mmCIF file of C-alpha atoms in Angstrom:
data_model
loop_
_atom_site.group_PDB
_atom_site.id
_atom_site.type_symbol
_atom_site.label_atom_id
_atom_site.label_comp_id
_atom_site.label_asym_id
_atom_site.label_seq_id
_atom_site.Cartn_x
_atom_site.Cartn_y
_atom_site.Cartn_z
ATOM 1 C CA MET P 1 38.463 2.170 2.269
ATOM 2 C CA LYS P 2 37.410 1.801 -1.374
ATOM 3 C CA TYR P 3 38.384 -1.240 -3.387
ATOM 4 C CA LYS P 4 38.619 -1.940 -7.104
ATOM 5 C CA GLY P 5 37.097 -5.223 -8.258
ATOM 6 C CA ALA P 6 36.258 -7.402 -11.232
ATOM 7 C CA ILE P 7 33.700 -10.127 -11.845
ATOM 8 C CA LEU P 8 34.397 -12.998 -14.208
ATOM 9 C CA THR P 9 31.681 -15.537 -14.958
ATOM 10 C CA MET P 10 32.493 -18.874 -16.582
ATOM 11 C CA SER P 11 29.648 -20.289 -18.621
ATOM 12 C CA ASP P 12 28.939 -21.931 -21.947
ATOM 13 C CA THR P 13 25.321 -20.723 -21.812
ATOM 14 C CA ARG P 14 25.248 -17.317 -20.090
ATOM 15 C CA SER P 15 25.988 -13.872 -21.489
ATOM 16 C CA LEU P 16 26.400 -10.491 -19.778
ATOM 17 C CA GLU P 17 22.692 -9.868 -20.352
ATOM 18 C CA ASN P 18 21.526 -12.983 -18.475
ATOM 19 C CA ASP P 19 24.348 -13.358 -15.933
ATOM 20 C CA GLU P 20 22.060 -12.968 -12.912
ATOM 21 C CA ALA P 21 24.690 -14.159 -10.410
ATOM 22 C CA GLY P 22 27.260 -11.721 -11.778
ATOM 23 C CA LYS P 23 24.778 -8.838 -11.710
ATOM 24 C CA GLU P 24 23.835 -9.572 -8.102
ATOM 25 C CA ILE P 25 27.471 -9.853 -7.017
ATOM 26 C CA LYS P 26 28.119 -6.490 -8.694
ATOM 27 C CA ARG P 27 25.213 -4.946 -6.760
ATOM 28 C CA LEU P 28 26.503 -6.392 -3.478
ATOM 29 C CA CYS P 29 30.018 -5.164 -4.212
ATOM 30 C CA LEU P 30 28.817 -1.614 -4.769
ATOM 31 C CA LEU P 31 27.031 -1.730 -1.397
ATOM 32 C CA ASN P 32 30.359 -2.715 0.190
ATOM 33 C CA ASP P 33 32.663 -0.061 -1.314
ATOM 34 C CA ILE P 34 33.955 -2.317 -4.093
ATOM 35 C CA ASP P 35 33.884 -0.492 -7.416
ATOM 36 C CA ILE P 36 33.485 -3.044 -10.208
ATOM 37 C CA VAL P 37 35.638 -1.876 -13.114
ATOM 38 C CA TYR P 38 35.252 -5.045 -15.192
ATOM 39 C CA HIS P 39 32.569 -7.693 -15.670
ATOM 40 C CA ASN P 40 32.748 -10.360 -18.346
ATOM 41 C CA VAL P 41 31.380 -13.790 -19.217
ATOM 42 C CA ILE P 42 33.710 -16.264 -20.910
ATOM 43 C CA LYS P 43 33.599 -19.907 -21.912
ATOM 44 C CA ASP P 44 34.810 -22.411 -19.337
ATOM 45 C CA GLU P 45 38.142 -23.127 -21.065
ATOM 46 C CA LEU P 46 41.167 -23.688 -18.829
ATOM 47 C CA ASP P 47 43.675 -21.541 -20.747
ATOM 48 C CA ASP P 48 41.143 -18.791 -21.481
ATOM 49 C CA ILE P 49 40.254 -18.457 -17.793
ATOM 50 C CA SER P 50 43.888 -18.287 -16.654
ATOM 51 C CA ASP P 51 44.764 -15.796 -19.398
ATOM 52 C CA GLU P 52 41.758 -13.593 -18.535
ATOM 53 C CA LEU P 53 42.595 -13.588 -14.812
ATOM 54 C CA ILE P 54 46.199 -12.579 -15.539
ATOM 55 C CA LYS P 55 45.055 -9.858 -17.963
ATOM 56 C CA ILE P 56 42.664 -8.395 -15.393
ATOM 57 C CA ILE P 57 45.348 -8.373 -12.696
ATOM 58 C CA ASP P 58 48.128 -6.971 -14.882
ATOM 59 C CA ASP P 59 46.104 -4.448 -16.891
ATOM 60 C CA MET P 60 43.571 -3.240 -14.317
ATOM 61 C CA GLN P 61 45.432 -3.840 -11.060
ATOM 62 C CA VAL P 62 42.240 -4.689 -9.200
ATOM 63 C CA ASP P 63 42.166 -5.560 -5.510
ATOM 64 C CA LEU P 64 39.622 -8.348 -5.909
ATOM 65 C CA ILE P 65 38.402 -10.725 -8.609
ATOM 66 C CA LEU P 66 35.212 -12.656 -7.910
ATOM 67 C CA THR P 67 34.501 -15.537 -10.256
ATOM 68 C CA THR P 68 31.219 -17.368 -10.633
ATOM 69 C CA GLY P 69 30.627 -20.714 -12.268
ATOM 70 C CA GLY P 70 32.787 -23.627 -13.258
ATOM 71 C CA THR P 71 33.429 -25.046 -9.770
ATOM 72 C CA GLY P 72 31.401 -28.259 -9.929
ATOM 73 C CA PHE P 73 31.992 -31.792 -11.211
ATOM 74 C CA SER P 74 31.154 -31.249 -14.885
ATOM 75 C CA ILE P 75 33.860 -32.078 -17.392
ATOM 76 C CA ARG P 76 33.597 -28.408 -18.459
ATOM 77 C CA ASP P 77 34.163 -27.032 -14.928
ATOM 78 C CA ASN P 78 37.718 -25.645 -15.011
ATOM 79 C CA THR P 79 37.634 -22.535 -12.830
ATOM 80 C CA PRO P 80 39.519 -23.939 -9.782
ATOM 81 C CA GLU P 81 42.286 -25.433 -11.934
ATOM 82 C CA ALA P 82 42.651 -22.230 -13.967
ATOM 83 C CA THR P 83 42.770 -20.166 -10.776
ATOM 84 C CA LYS P 84 45.288 -22.428 -9.009
ATOM 85 C CA ARG P 85 47.709 -22.332 -11.915
ATOM 86 C CA ILE P 86 48.171 -18.533 -11.596
ATOM 87 C CA LEU P 87 48.177 -18.086 -7.806
ATOM 88 C CA ASP P 88 51.191 -17.020 -5.761
ATOM 89 C CA LYS P 89 49.482 -18.068 -2.506
ATOM 90 C CA GLU P 90 46.319 -19.983 -1.726
ATOM 91 C CA THR P 91 43.874 -18.714 0.914
ATOM 92 C CA PRO P 92 41.983 -21.906 1.790
ATOM 93 C CA GLY P 93 40.178 -20.438 4.797
ATOM 94 C CA ILE P 94 37.943 -18.331 2.549
ATOM 95 C CA SER P 95 36.827 -21.297 0.443
ATOM 96 C CA GLU P 96 36.435 -23.511 3.515
ATOM 97 C CA ALA P 97 34.244 -20.881 5.207
ATOM 98 C CA MET P 98 31.989 -20.620 2.159
ATOM 99 C CA ARG P 99 31.621 -24.407 1.971
ATOM 100 C CA MET P 100 30.877 -24.547 5.699
ATOM 101 C CA LEU P 101 28.099 -21.970 5.316
ATOM 102 C CA SER P 102 26.705 -23.742 2.261
ATOM 103 C CA LEU P 103 26.753 -27.140 3.985
ATOM 104 C CA GLU P 104 24.284 -25.726 6.531
ATOM 105 C CA LYS P 105 21.848 -25.328 3.626
ATOM 106 C CA THR P 106 22.591 -28.390 1.455
ATOM 107 C CA LYS P 107 24.841 -31.431 1.671
ATOM 108 C CA LYS P 108 25.606 -30.964 -2.022
ATOM 109 C CA ALA P 109 27.841 -28.037 -1.026
ATOM 110 C CA MET P 110 30.592 -30.588 -0.348
ATOM 111 C CA LEU P 111 30.794 -30.982 -4.126
ATOM 112 C CA SER P 112 32.011 -27.406 -4.617
ATOM 113 C CA ARG P 113 35.650 -27.246 -5.698
ATOM 114 C CA GLY P 114 36.061 -23.467 -5.538
ATOM 115 C CA VAL P 115 39.421 -22.066 -4.433
ATOM 116 C CA SER P 116 40.725 -18.683 -3.304
ATOM 117 C CA GLY P 117 44.142 -17.115 -3.406
ATOM 118 C CA ILE P 118 46.430 -14.190 -4.076
ATOM 119 C CA ARG P 119 48.328 -13.218 -7.199
ATOM 120 C CA LYS P 120 50.531 -10.176 -6.697
ATOM 121 C CA ARG P 121 48.243 -7.839 -4.674
ATOM 122 C CA THR P 122 44.951 -9.223 -5.994
ATOM 123 C CA LEU P 123 42.677 -11.621 -4.137
ATOM 124 C CA ILE P 124 40.776 -14.093 -6.338
ATOM 125 C CA ILE P 125 37.729 -15.925 -4.983
ATOM 126 C CA ASN P 126 35.769 -18.631 -6.817
ATOM 127 C CA LEU P 127 32.112 -18.202 -5.865
ATOM 128 C CA PRO P 128 29.406 -20.731 -6.743
ATOM 129 C CA GLY P 129 27.707 -20.204 -10.098
ATOM 130 C CA SER P 130 24.153 -20.011 -8.767
ATOM 131 C CA LEU P 131 22.553 -16.691 -7.884
ATOM 132 C CA LYS P 132 21.583 -17.903 -4.405
ATOM 133 C CA GLY P 133 24.883 -19.627 -3.622
ATOM 134 C CA SER P 134 27.114 -16.820 -4.839
ATOM 135 C CA SER P 135 25.225 -14.070 -3.018
ATOM 136 C CA GLU P 136 24.981 -16.043 0.250
ATOM 137 C CA CYS P 137 28.699 -16.817 0.161
ATOM 138 C CA PHE P 138 29.642 -13.225 -0.669
ATOM 139 C CA ASN P 139 27.550 -11.844 2.188
ATOM 140 C CA TYR P 140 29.124 -14.356 4.571
ATOM 141 C CA ILE P 141 32.749 -13.466 3.769
ATOM 142 C CA ILE P 142 32.567 -9.729 3.060
ATOM 143 C CA GLU P 143 33.453 -8.316 6.490
ATOM 144 C CA PRO P 144 36.661 -10.303 7.085
ATOM 145 C CA LEU P 145 37.419 -9.951 3.387
ATOM 146 C CA LYS P 146 37.667 -6.176 3.760
ATOM 147 C CA HIS P 147 40.403 -6.617 6.361
ATOM 148 C CA GLY P 148 42.300 -8.947 4.025
ATOM 149 C CA LEU P 149 42.014 -6.448 1.177
ATOM 150 C CA ASP P 150 43.288 -3.677 3.444
ATOM 151 C CA VAL P 151 46.335 -5.784 4.301
ATOM 152 C CA LEU P 152 46.971 -6.498 0.600
ATOM 153 C CA LYS P 153 46.795 -2.735 -0.051
ATOM 154 C CA GLY P 154 49.472 -2.165 2.604
ATOM 155 C CA ASP P 155 47.290 -1.125 5.552
ATOM 156 C CA VAL P 156 48.850 -3.664 7.887
ATOM 157 C CA ASN P 157 47.441 -4.183 11.347
ATOM 158 C CA ARG P 158 46.817 -7.201 13.508
ATOM 159 C CA CYS P 159 43.739 -9.286 12.800
ATOM 160 C CA GLY P 160 42.828 -9.166 16.483
ATOM 161 C CA ASP P 161 42.915 -5.345 16.530
ATOM 162 C CA ASN P 162 39.640 -4.995 14.550
#
């Protein structure tokens, strides 16, 4: 099944031209039947992030939004809070799985505050901001993620059937 996705990077220093993590996530998405219809870099402002997520969901009706950046301890890191404020349902297993994978590589992974959840029929996942972290996490979650996206699109079957 094909999916429609968006990438939103939060950064006060990056632009679309030098958003290496976003570019790599886009490449990985295309390899996994996720057509990226929107990619943008915005400042890490709480209201701006929430507004942008809602706009993407309402205007583009994407199946998946992958965010990068803004999940750490910096005073400017607002991505998890902005994401939580617009969610209908949280999906903590996705974020927990990514942290578990990352903890195998560095103990600093416990400092990640990224969240995941559903708004309407769109899944939103906060990936780490680094090129390495975001691509490793994406590759780790992609197979079960496809099943979740199928369910959101109405192709309902039991998790144990696949």
